[in-house]
Amino acid sequence: MVQPNTDFMMPNVNFFGPNVIKGIGERAKLLGMKKPLIVTDSFLRNLENGPVKQTEASLNAAGVDYAFYDNVEPNPKVRNVTEGKQAYKDANCDSIISVGGGSSHDCAKGIGIVLTNGDDITKLAGIDTLKNPLPPLLAVNTTAGTASEITRHAVITNEETKLKFVVISWRNVPLVSFNDPLLMLDVPKGLTAATGMDALTHSVESYVSENRNDITDAQAIQAIKLISEYLPQAVADGHNVEARTKMAEASLLAGMAFNNANLGYVHAMAHQLGGQYDAPHGECCAALMPTVEKWNMIASPQRFADIARFMGENIDGLNVWEAGQKAIDALQRMSDLVGIRTVKQLGAKPEDFELLAKNALLDGNAGPNPRKGTQADIVELFKEAYNK
Ligand code: NAD
């Protein structure tokens, strides 16, 4: 019996639905923001009528001044955090608005962290390491997704060591977030697939996590159902507003689940692939998930049988192991259907697996995985996923 974790923390405000972005200027004004730093990348900044232009329009209408840091890289690096802090100081900013996917939000959190908690963010990896609050942070989310716009996690890559590390603290949670599915209509197919599989990994890892509770279960279950139904549709037609809206909702639910239940070995191992090879995070998760969850099954077989049912599999007449295997097959089928690459295709090299396995066990997400492994076990999992 898993010890119930009965605390539940979800302290921010999230505006959800078509056109909620139009309210960001008034919200910034209400919060007394005089000059936020908009943290984004140059592609999004220049996208005609895109999320940044719409944020600017709303800030302009409300008479709120702003400055930019628009050099966020995917898998944001320590150098992005350092540059962003400098941009904040140079422009005399008093607050931050992140616009984009997980990379923009995490970089914005990182900038806030070094502004108030000391220059060296690599020293703040871990749980509840932040002593001081960040400057006010609003998050405009444009992928479905990481859910970083509502979570307490900031994932940053140390470009010198090629290690992805996580700063986990309630001080990281943005004050207000915006999930406007209309901002997601032009997300390309590959990114739609990768981010959707990231959200599926969040919900599956939360559902089998040792830190789960009834509230996180409810969120994870609904997220798994929505993603199973709507991710293929969002990949097939990015302008399907219903599919985009349901995927944004699923991402949010999965984020609420893992913000409390935490994750497991899929994320701990995916961070190693992302750090070492700069591979897209959602694809790293998806390429590892069937292998890792099959290995996890003996720790919690009924949970995997449940997942098969939530994913729409017919498990009538099957025993718990056969039903659990259906979940693993469904996860693999979903990855194949939306075009996820294999661990090998993502650039992994078997000679690195010992180091990646060692670091995966040190990752902040490894703790609540339902089955405990040694470094040798993790090497085997990397090998198995690589040889698919
Ligand atoms: P991303 O933020 O890295 O964005 C990828 C690319 O998509 C960028 O080049 C961006 O310009 C483009 N893009 C974003 N929105 C777009 C839109 N609406 N239309 C067109 N293009 C768009 O991708 P992501 O998957 O959202 O974030 C991944 C990062 O988030 C990783 O570093 C991962 O480790 C991290 N992450 C964080 C958390 C958390 O809780 N903090 C959770 C999971 C993952």
GROMACS .gro file of C-alpha atoms and ligand atoms in nm:
model
  432
    1MET     CA    1   0.000   0.000   0.000
    2VAL     CA    2   0.142   0.335  -0.102
    3GLN     CA    3   0.156   0.586   0.183
    4PRO     CA    4  -0.098   0.856   0.086
    5ASN     CA    5   0.039   1.202   0.030
    6THR     CA    6  -0.257   1.413   0.139
    7ASP     CA    7  -0.111   1.763   0.093
    8PHE     CA    8  -0.209   1.932  -0.228
    9MET     CA    9  -0.056   2.255  -0.348
   10MET     CA   10  -0.168   2.451  -0.653
   11PRO     CA   11  -0.125   2.813  -0.561
   12ASN     CA   12  -0.140   2.998  -0.895
   13VAL     CA   13  -0.413   3.138  -1.118
   14ASN     CA   14  -0.450   2.996  -1.467
   15PHE     CA   15  -0.669   3.156  -1.735
   16PHE     CA   16  -0.784   2.896  -1.985
   17GLY     CA   17  -0.959   2.919  -2.322
   18PRO     CA   18  -0.968   3.097  -2.656
   19ASN     CA   19  -0.852   3.460  -2.646
   20VAL     CA   20  -0.759   3.471  -2.274
   21ILE     CA   21  -0.430   3.622  -2.392
   22LYS     CA   22  -0.614   3.948  -2.455
   23GLY     CA   23  -0.637   4.002  -2.078
   24ILE     CA   24  -0.264   3.989  -2.001
   25GLY     CA   25  -0.207   4.367  -2.017
   26GLU     CA   26  -0.480   4.444  -1.763
   27ARG     CA   27  -0.359   4.159  -1.540
   28ALA     CA   28  -0.001   4.290  -1.550
   29LYS     CA   29  -0.130   4.636  -1.459
   30LEU     CA   30  -0.342   4.494  -1.174
   31LEU     CA   31  -0.028   4.331  -1.034
   32GLY     CA   32   0.154   4.664  -1.045
   33MET     CA   33   0.404   4.555  -1.310
   34LYS     CA   34   0.576   4.867  -1.447
   35LYS     CA   35   0.827   4.709  -1.684
   36PRO     CA   36   0.826   4.330  -1.733
   37LEU     CA   37   1.106   4.151  -1.920
   38ILE     CA   38   0.948   3.935  -2.192
   39VAL     CA   39   1.146   3.610  -2.207
   40THR     CA   40   1.108   3.424  -2.537
   41ASP     CA   41   1.296   3.321  -2.854
   42SER     CA   42   1.346   3.521  -3.171
   43PHE     CA   43   1.124   3.291  -3.382
   44LEU     CA   44   0.824   3.349  -3.155
   45ARG     CA   45   0.906   3.718  -3.116
   46ASN     CA   46   0.885   3.769  -3.492
   47LEU     CA   47   0.585   3.543  -3.562
   48GLU     CA   48   0.316   3.760  -3.723
   49ASN     CA   49   0.009   3.774  -3.496
   50GLY     CA   50   0.184   3.508  -3.285
   51PRO     CA   51   0.185   3.477  -2.904
   52VAL     CA   52   0.447   3.750  -2.849
   53LYS     CA   53   0.280   4.002  -3.082
   54GLN     CA   54  -0.052   3.939  -2.906
   55THR     CA   55   0.112   3.983  -2.566
   56GLU     CA   56   0.267   4.310  -2.682
   57ALA     CA   57  -0.068   4.434  -2.818
   58SER     CA   58  -0.238   4.370  -2.484
   59LEU     CA   59   0.045   4.531  -2.282
   60ASN     CA   60   0.042   4.835  -2.517
   61ALA     CA   61  -0.335   4.872  -2.477
   62ALA     CA   62  -0.299   4.866  -2.099
   63GLY     CA   63  -0.010   5.116  -2.109
   64VAL     CA   64   0.245   4.871  -1.961
   65ASP     CA   65   0.604   4.922  -2.081
   66TYR     CA   66   0.830   4.616  -2.141
   67ALA     CA   67   1.175   4.498  -2.256
   68PHE     CA   68   1.294   4.175  -2.423
   69TYR     CA   69   1.527   3.882  -2.373
   70ASP     CA   70   1.462   3.684  -2.695
   71ASN     CA   71   1.752   3.443  -2.710
   72VAL     CA   72   1.608   3.141  -2.522
   73GLU     CA   73   1.741   2.813  -2.666
   74PRO     CA   74   1.549   2.483  -2.655
   75ASN     CA   75   1.665   2.293  -2.343
   76PRO     CA   76   1.760   2.637  -2.200
   77LYS     CA   77   2.123   2.674  -2.096
   78VAL     CA   78   2.289   2.845  -1.799
   79ARG     CA   79   2.418   3.110  -2.046
   80ASN     CA   80   2.055   3.201  -2.132
   81VAL     CA   81   1.981   3.257  -1.763
   82THR     CA   82   2.292   3.476  -1.725
   83GLU     CA   83   2.214   3.680  -2.039
   84GLY     CA   84   1.851   3.720  -1.932
   85LYS     CA   85   1.951   3.851  -1.591
   86GLN     CA   86   2.174   4.109  -1.760
   87ALA     CA   87   1.890   4.214  -1.993
   88TYR     CA   88   1.659   4.254  -1.689
   89LYS     CA   89   1.911   4.478  -1.512
   90ASP     CA   90   2.005   4.680  -1.823
   91ALA     CA   91   1.638   4.766  -1.886
   92ASN     CA   92   1.554   4.832  -1.518
   93CYS     CA   93   1.277   4.571  -1.521
   94ASP     CA   94   1.062   4.491  -1.217
   95SER     CA   95   0.893   4.167  -1.329
   96ILE     CA   96   0.900   3.890  -1.595
   97ILE     CA   97   0.662   3.750  -1.858
   98SER     CA   98   0.759   3.422  -2.025
   99VAL     CA   99   0.609   3.352  -2.368
  100GLY     CA  100   0.658   3.010  -2.527
  101GLY     CA  101   0.686   2.647  -2.425
  102GLY     CA  102   0.876   2.489  -2.137
  103SER     CA  103   1.207   2.640  -2.248
  104SER     CA  104   1.085   3.001  -2.218
  105HIS     CA  105   0.912   2.939  -1.884
  106ASP     CA  106   1.209   2.754  -1.734
  107CYS     CA  107   1.454   3.018  -1.857
  108ALA     CA  108   1.231   3.290  -1.705
  109LYS     CA  109   1.221   3.101  -1.376
  110GLY     CA  110   1.600   3.068  -1.395
  111ILE     CA  111   1.639   3.444  -1.450
  112GLY     CA  112   1.413   3.511  -1.150
  113ILE     CA  113   1.612   3.263  -0.942
  114VAL     CA  114   1.951   3.424  -1.007
  115LEU     CA  115   1.808   3.773  -0.953
  116THR     CA  116   1.704   3.690  -0.595
  117ASN     CA  117   1.886   3.373  -0.486
  118GLY     CA  118   2.248   3.414  -0.597
  119ASP     CA  119   2.436   3.404  -0.925
  120ASP     CA  120   2.525   3.036  -0.957
  121ILE     CA  121   2.206   2.850  -1.048
  122THR     CA  122   2.391   2.517  -1.077
  123LYS     CA  123   2.431   2.524  -0.698
  124LEU     CA  124   2.053   2.545  -0.650
  125ALA     CA  125   1.963   2.211  -0.811
  126GLY     CA  126   1.737   2.004  -0.587
  127ILE     CA  127   1.421   2.046  -0.385
  128ASP     CA  128   1.328   2.361  -0.187
  129THR     CA  129   1.669   2.523  -0.228
  130LEU     CA  130   1.532   2.875  -0.288
  131LYS     CA  131   1.532   3.108   0.014
  132ASN     CA  132   1.387   3.419  -0.150
  133PRO     CA  133   1.082   3.486  -0.370
  134LEU     CA  134   1.134   3.549  -0.744
  135PRO     CA  135   1.023   3.877  -0.908
  136PRO     CA  136   0.655   3.863  -1.019
  137LEU     CA  137   0.627   3.616  -1.309
  138LEU     CA  138   0.344   3.573  -1.564
  139ALA     CA  139   0.357   3.282  -1.810
  140VAL     CA  140   0.195   3.270  -2.155
  141ASN     CA  141   0.197   2.907  -2.264
  142THR     CA  142   0.220   2.808  -2.630
  143THR     CA  143   0.273   2.428  -2.627
  144ALA     CA  144   0.071   2.139  -2.477
  145GLY     CA  145   0.308   2.032  -2.313
  146THR     CA  146   0.536   2.065  -2.032
  147ALA     CA  147   0.290   2.256  -1.806
  148SER     CA  148   0.590   2.454  -1.682
  149GLU     CA  149   0.358   2.757  -1.676
  150ILE     CA  150   0.200   2.614  -1.359
  151THR     CA  151   0.473   2.395  -1.208
  152ARG     CA  152   0.736   2.439  -0.939
  153HIS     CA  153   1.010   2.293  -1.164
  154ALA     CA  154   1.279   2.482  -1.357
  155VAL     CA  155   1.483   2.256  -1.587
  156ILE     CA  156   1.813   2.407  -1.701
  157THR     CA  157   2.110   2.258  -1.889
  158ASN     CA  158   2.466   2.319  -1.775
  159GLU     CA  159   2.633   2.352  -2.116
  160GLU     CA  160   2.978   2.283  -1.968
  161THR     CA  161   2.894   1.949  -1.806
  162LYS     CA  162   2.604   1.870  -2.048
  163LEU     CA  163   2.393   1.795  -1.741
  164LYS     CA  164   2.028   1.890  -1.724
  165PHE     CA  165   1.936   1.979  -1.367
  166VAL     CA  166   1.610   2.070  -1.193
  167VAL     CA  167   1.542   2.339  -0.935
  168ILE     CA  168   1.218   2.235  -0.762
  169SER     CA  169   1.060   2.499  -0.538
  170TRP     CA  170   0.715   2.647  -0.477
  171ARG     CA  171   0.881   2.987  -0.526
  172ASN     CA  172   0.912   2.896  -0.899
  173VAL     CA  173   0.539   2.881  -0.967
  174PRO     CA  174   0.433   3.173  -1.193
  175LEU     CA  175   0.180   3.408  -1.029
  176VAL     CA  176  -0.057   3.391  -1.324
  177SER     CA  177  -0.052   3.170  -1.634
  178PHE     CA  178  -0.240   3.187  -1.963
  179ASN     CA  179  -0.337   2.879  -2.165
  180ASP     CA  180  -0.496   3.003  -2.486
  181PRO     CA  181  -0.536   2.711  -2.731
  182LEU     CA  182  -0.564   2.951  -3.026
  183LEU     CA  183  -0.195   3.033  -2.969
  184MET     CA  184  -0.114   2.665  -3.032
  185LEU     CA  185  -0.281   2.618  -3.374
  186ASP     CA  186   0.044   2.667  -3.569
  187VAL     CA  187   0.266   2.442  -3.358
  188PRO     CA  188   0.432   2.212  -3.618
  189LYS     CA  189   0.342   1.840  -3.628
  190GLY     CA  190   0.672   1.718  -3.479
  191LEU     CA  191   0.651   1.955  -3.183
  192THR     CA  192   0.280   1.876  -3.132
  193ALA     CA  193   0.370   1.506  -3.112
  194ALA     CA  194   0.672   1.555  -2.883
  195THR     CA  195   0.496   1.789  -2.640
  196GLY     CA  196   0.180   1.574  -2.635
  197MET     CA  197   0.388   1.267  -2.551
  198ASP     CA  198   0.558   1.468  -2.274
  199ALA     CA  199   0.214   1.534  -2.122
  200LEU     CA  200   0.127   1.163  -2.157
  201THR     CA  201   0.452   1.076  -1.975
  202HIS     CA  202   0.363   1.322  -1.697
  203SER     CA  203   0.026   1.156  -1.648
  204VAL     CA  204   0.154   0.796  -1.664
  205GLU     CA  205   0.448   0.864  -1.431
  206SER     CA  206   0.216   1.047  -1.187
  207TYR     CA  207  -0.034   0.760  -1.196
  208VAL     CA  208   0.230   0.504  -1.094
  209SER     CA  209   0.439   0.736  -0.871
  210GLU     CA  210   0.493   0.648  -0.506
  211ASN     CA  211   0.381   1.004  -0.421
  212ARG     CA  212   0.044   0.982  -0.594
  213ASN     CA  213  -0.284   1.052  -0.413
  214ASP     CA  214  -0.653   1.049  -0.506
  215ILE     CA  215  -0.639   1.406  -0.639
  216THR     CA  216  -0.339   1.344  -0.863
  217ASP     CA  217  -0.497   1.017  -0.979
  218ALA     CA  218  -0.811   1.201  -1.092
  219GLN     CA  219  -0.600   1.449  -1.289
  220ALA     CA  220  -0.372   1.186  -1.439
  221ILE     CA  221  -0.660   0.961  -1.545
  222GLN     CA  222  -0.846   1.240  -1.723
  223ALA     CA  223  -0.523   1.355  -1.891
  224ILE     CA  224  -0.448   1.001  -2.019
  225LYS     CA  225  -0.802   0.973  -2.161
  226LEU     CA  226  -0.789   1.313  -2.332
  227ILE     CA  227  -0.442   1.259  -2.480
  228SER     CA  228  -0.533   0.913  -2.611
  229GLU     CA  229  -0.831   1.061  -2.793
  230TYR     CA  230  -0.704   1.399  -2.905
  231LEU     CA  231  -0.325   1.384  -2.961
  232PRO     CA  232  -0.355   1.192  -3.291
  233GLN     CA  233  -0.622   1.442  -3.405
  234ALA     CA  234  -0.405   1.744  -3.313
  235VAL     CA  235  -0.113   1.591  -3.507
  236ALA     CA  236  -0.339   1.512  -3.806
  237ASP     CA  237  -0.480   1.866  -3.822
  238GLY     CA  238  -0.318   2.139  -3.616
  239HIS     CA  239  -0.611   2.372  -3.684
  240ASN     CA  240  -0.861   2.137  -3.518
  241VAL     CA  241  -0.958   2.378  -3.237
  242GLU     CA  242  -1.134   2.110  -3.033
  243ALA     CA  243  -0.827   1.884  -3.038
  244ARG     CA  244  -0.595   2.175  -2.950
  245THR     CA  245  -0.823   2.282  -2.663
  246LYS     CA  246  -0.847   1.930  -2.523
  247MET     CA  247  -0.469   1.884  -2.549
  248ALA     CA  248  -0.412   2.215  -2.366
  249GLU     CA  249  -0.651   2.094  -2.095
  250ALA     CA  250  -0.477   1.756  -2.077
  251SER     CA  251  -0.136   1.920  -2.046
  252LEU     CA  252  -0.264   2.135  -1.760
  253LEU     CA  253  -0.419   1.835  -1.580
  254ALA     CA  254  -0.103   1.629  -1.622
  255GLY     CA  255   0.099   1.924  -1.487
  256MET     CA  256  -0.123   1.951  -1.179
  257ALA     CA  257  -0.076   1.576  -1.125
  258PHE     CA  258   0.305   1.569  -1.147
  259ASN     CA  259   0.346   1.898  -0.957
  260ASN     CA  260   0.231   1.697  -0.655
  261ALA     CA  261   0.289   1.327  -0.738
  262ASN     CA  262   0.627   1.395  -0.903
  263LEU     CA  263   0.765   1.180  -1.186
  264GLY     CA  264   1.003   0.884  -1.219
  265TYR     CA  265   1.278   0.714  -1.418
  266VAL     CA  266   1.143   0.810  -1.761
  267HIS     CA  267   1.202   1.177  -1.686
  268ALA     CA  268   1.524   1.111  -1.494
  269MET     CA  269   1.662   0.924  -1.798
  270ALA     CA  270   1.512   1.162  -2.058
  271HIS     CA  271   1.695   1.452  -1.893
  272GLN     CA  272   2.024   1.272  -1.959
  273LEU     CA  273   1.946   1.235  -2.332
  274GLY     CA  274   1.834   1.598  -2.348
  275GLY     CA  275   2.144   1.727  -2.167
  276GLN     CA  276   2.399   1.511  -2.349
  277TYR     CA  277   2.260   1.529  -2.705
  278ASP     CA  278   2.038   1.841  -2.691
  279ALA     CA  279   1.746   1.624  -2.809
  280PRO     CA  280   1.380   1.744  -2.779
  281HIS     CA  281   1.252   1.663  -2.431
  282GLY     CA  282   0.913   1.517  -2.526
  283GLU     CA  283   1.068   1.278  -2.777
  284CYS     CA  284   1.327   1.163  -2.520
  285CYS     CA  285   1.043   1.078  -2.280
  286ALA     CA  286   0.833   0.904  -2.544
  287ALA     CA  287   1.124   0.699  -2.679
  288LEU     CA  288   1.202   0.566  -2.328
  289MET     CA  289   0.853   0.530  -2.178
  290PRO     CA  290   0.740   0.186  -2.310
  291THR     CA  291   1.071   0.023  -2.207
  292VAL     CA  292   1.085   0.182  -1.861
  293GLU     CA  293   0.717   0.127  -1.783
  294LYS     CA  294   0.733  -0.238  -1.889
  295TRP     CA  295   1.017  -0.278  -1.637
  296ASN     CA  296   0.811  -0.088  -1.375
  297MET     CA  297   0.508  -0.313  -1.418
  298ILE     CA  298   0.595  -0.567  -1.146
  299ALA     CA  299   0.582  -0.287  -0.887
  300SER     CA  300   0.222  -0.196  -0.963
  301PRO     CA  301   0.056  -0.430  -1.216
  302GLN     CA  302  -0.303  -0.320  -1.151
  303ARG     CA  303  -0.208   0.042  -1.223
  304PHE     CA  304  -0.086  -0.059  -1.569
  305ALA     CA  305  -0.403  -0.259  -1.635
  306ASP     CA  306  -0.594   0.062  -1.545
  307ILE     CA  307  -0.382   0.266  -1.788
  308ALA     CA  308  -0.470   0.022  -2.069
  309ARG     CA  309  -0.839   0.085  -1.998
  310PHE     CA  310  -0.794   0.464  -1.985
  311MET     CA  311  -0.620   0.446  -2.323
  312GLY     CA  312  -0.923   0.272  -2.473
  313GLU     CA  313  -0.787  -0.085  -2.482
  314ASN     CA  314  -1.029  -0.376  -2.443
  315ILE     CA  315  -0.903  -0.573  -2.143
  316ASP     CA  316  -1.211  -0.789  -2.086
  317GLY     CA  317  -1.114  -1.145  -1.988
  318LEU     CA  318  -0.743  -1.063  -1.951
  319ASN     CA  319  -0.544  -1.121  -1.633
  320VAL     CA  320  -0.365  -0.823  -1.479
  321TRP     CA  321  -0.032  -0.897  -1.654
  322GLU     CA  322  -0.191  -0.934  -1.997
  323ALA     CA  323  -0.389  -0.614  -1.938
  324GLY     CA  324  -0.076  -0.428  -1.819
  325GLN     CA  325   0.108  -0.539  -2.133
  326LYS     CA  326  -0.176  -0.382  -2.336
  327ALA     CA  327  -0.086  -0.047  -2.176
  328ILE     CA  328   0.278  -0.084  -2.280
  329ASP     CA  329   0.169  -0.176  -2.635
  330ALA     CA  330  -0.067   0.124  -2.644
  331LEU     CA  331   0.210   0.364  -2.533
  332GLN     CA  332   0.439   0.229  -2.809
  333ARG     CA  333   0.159   0.247  -3.067
  334MET     CA  334   0.084   0.610  -2.976
  335SER     CA  335   0.454   0.700  -3.014
  336ASP     CA  336   0.470   0.529  -3.354
  337LEU     CA  337   0.143   0.684  -3.467
  338VAL     CA  338   0.258   1.042  -3.404
  339GLY     CA  339   0.609   0.984  -3.544
  340ILE     CA  340   0.838   0.979  -3.240
  341ARG     CA  341   1.202   0.886  -3.314
  342THR     CA  342   1.390   0.608  -3.134
  343VAL     CA  343   1.663   0.661  -2.874
  344LYS     CA  344   1.918   0.570  -3.143
  345GLN     CA  345   1.769   0.820  -3.390
  346LEU     CA  346   1.784   1.089  -3.119
  347GLY     CA  347   2.165   1.058  -3.129
  348ALA     CA  348   2.235   0.846  -2.820
  349LYS     CA  349   2.567   0.658  -2.804
  350PRO     CA  350   2.590   0.325  -2.612
  351GLU     CA  351   2.939   0.414  -2.482
  352ASP     CA  352   2.776   0.697  -2.283
  353PHE     CA  353   2.515   0.478  -2.111
  354GLU     CA  354   2.713   0.413  -1.787
  355LEU     CA  355   2.752   0.788  -1.727
  356LEU     CA  356   2.392   0.864  -1.829
  357ALA     CA  357   2.264   0.592  -1.594
  358LYS     CA  358   2.474   0.721  -1.304
  359ASN     CA  359   2.341   1.074  -1.352
  360ALA     CA  360   1.981   0.955  -1.403
  361LEU     CA  361   1.981   0.807  -1.053
  362LEU     CA  362   2.092   1.148  -0.918
  363ASP     CA  363   1.819   1.338  -1.108
  364GLY     CA  364   1.556   1.514  -0.894
  365ASN     CA  365   1.278   1.313  -1.065
  366ALA     CA  366   1.410   0.961  -0.993
  367GLY     CA  367   1.290   0.936  -0.629
  368PRO     CA  368   0.922   0.833  -0.653
  369ASN     CA  369   0.966   0.577  -0.935
  370PRO     CA  370   0.766   0.270  -0.822
  371ARG     CA  371   1.049   0.019  -0.885
  372LYS     CA  372   1.402   0.086  -0.759
  373GLY     CA  373   1.696   0.010  -0.987
  374THR     CA  374   2.074   0.005  -0.978
  375GLN     CA  375   2.301   0.181  -1.226
  376ALA     CA  376   2.333  -0.152  -1.410
  377ASP     CA  377   1.952  -0.175  -1.440
  378ILE     CA  378   1.933   0.174  -1.589
  379VAL     CA  379   2.212   0.092  -1.838
  380GLU     CA  380   2.007  -0.211  -1.948
  381LEU     CA  381   1.698   0.007  -1.993
  382PHE     CA  382   1.893   0.255  -2.207
  383LYS     CA  383   2.027  -0.038  -2.415
  384GLU     CA  384   1.684  -0.195  -2.459
  385ALA     CA  385   1.528   0.133  -2.571
  386TYR     CA  386   1.828   0.199  -2.800
  387ASN     CA  387   1.789  -0.140  -2.972
  388LYS     CA  388   1.418  -0.092  -3.055
  389NAD     P1  389   1.028   2.445  -2.628
  389NAD     O1  390   0.978   2.546  -2.532
  389NAD     O2  391   1.171   2.405  -2.622
  389NAD     O3  392   0.995   2.495  -2.775
  389NAD     C1  393   1.046   2.424  -2.887
  389NAD     C2  394   1.035   2.510  -3.012
  389NAD     O4  395   0.899   2.531  -3.041
  389NAD     C3  396   1.097   2.649  -2.997
  389NAD     O5  397   1.189   2.667  -3.101
  389NAD     C4  398   0.981   2.746  -3.007
  389NAD     O6  399   1.014   2.861  -3.080
  389NAD     C5  400   0.875   2.666  -3.082
  389NAD     N1  401   0.738   2.702  -3.045
  389NAD     C6  402   0.689   2.713  -2.919
  389NAD     N2  403   0.558   2.747  -2.924
  389NAD     C7  404   0.525   2.756  -3.055
  389NAD     C8  405   0.403   2.789  -3.123
  389NAD     N3  406   0.291   2.817  -3.058
  389NAD     N4  407   0.405   2.788  -3.258
  389NAD     C9  408   0.518   2.757  -3.326
  389NAD     N5  409   0.636   2.726  -3.267
  389NAD    C10  410   0.639   2.726  -3.132
  389NAD     O7  411   0.940   2.311  -2.619
  389NAD     P2  412   0.867   2.245  -2.495
  389NAD     O8  413   0.858   2.101  -2.525
  389NAD     O9  414   0.743   2.319  -2.462
  389NAD    O10  415   0.969   2.266  -2.373
  389NAD    C11  416   1.075   2.176  -2.350
  389NAD    C12  417   1.154   2.218  -2.228
  389NAD    O11  418   1.070   2.217  -2.111
  389NAD    C13  419   1.268   2.120  -2.198
  389NAD    O12  420   1.383   2.189  -2.160
  389NAD    C14  421   1.212   2.036  -2.083
  389NAD    O13  422   1.313   1.980  -2.003
  389NAD    C15  423   1.131   2.138  -2.008
  389NAD     N6  424   1.026   2.085  -1.921
  389NAD    C16  425   0.996   2.157  -1.810
  389NAD    C17  426   0.899   2.114  -1.722
  389NAD    C18  427   0.868   2.196  -1.600
  389NAD    O14  428   0.778   2.163  -1.523
  389NAD     N7  429   0.940   2.302  -1.576
  389NAD    C19  430   0.827   1.997  -1.748
  389NAD    C20  431   0.859   1.925  -1.862
  389NAD    C21  432   0.958   1.971  -1.948
   0.00000   0.00000   0.00000
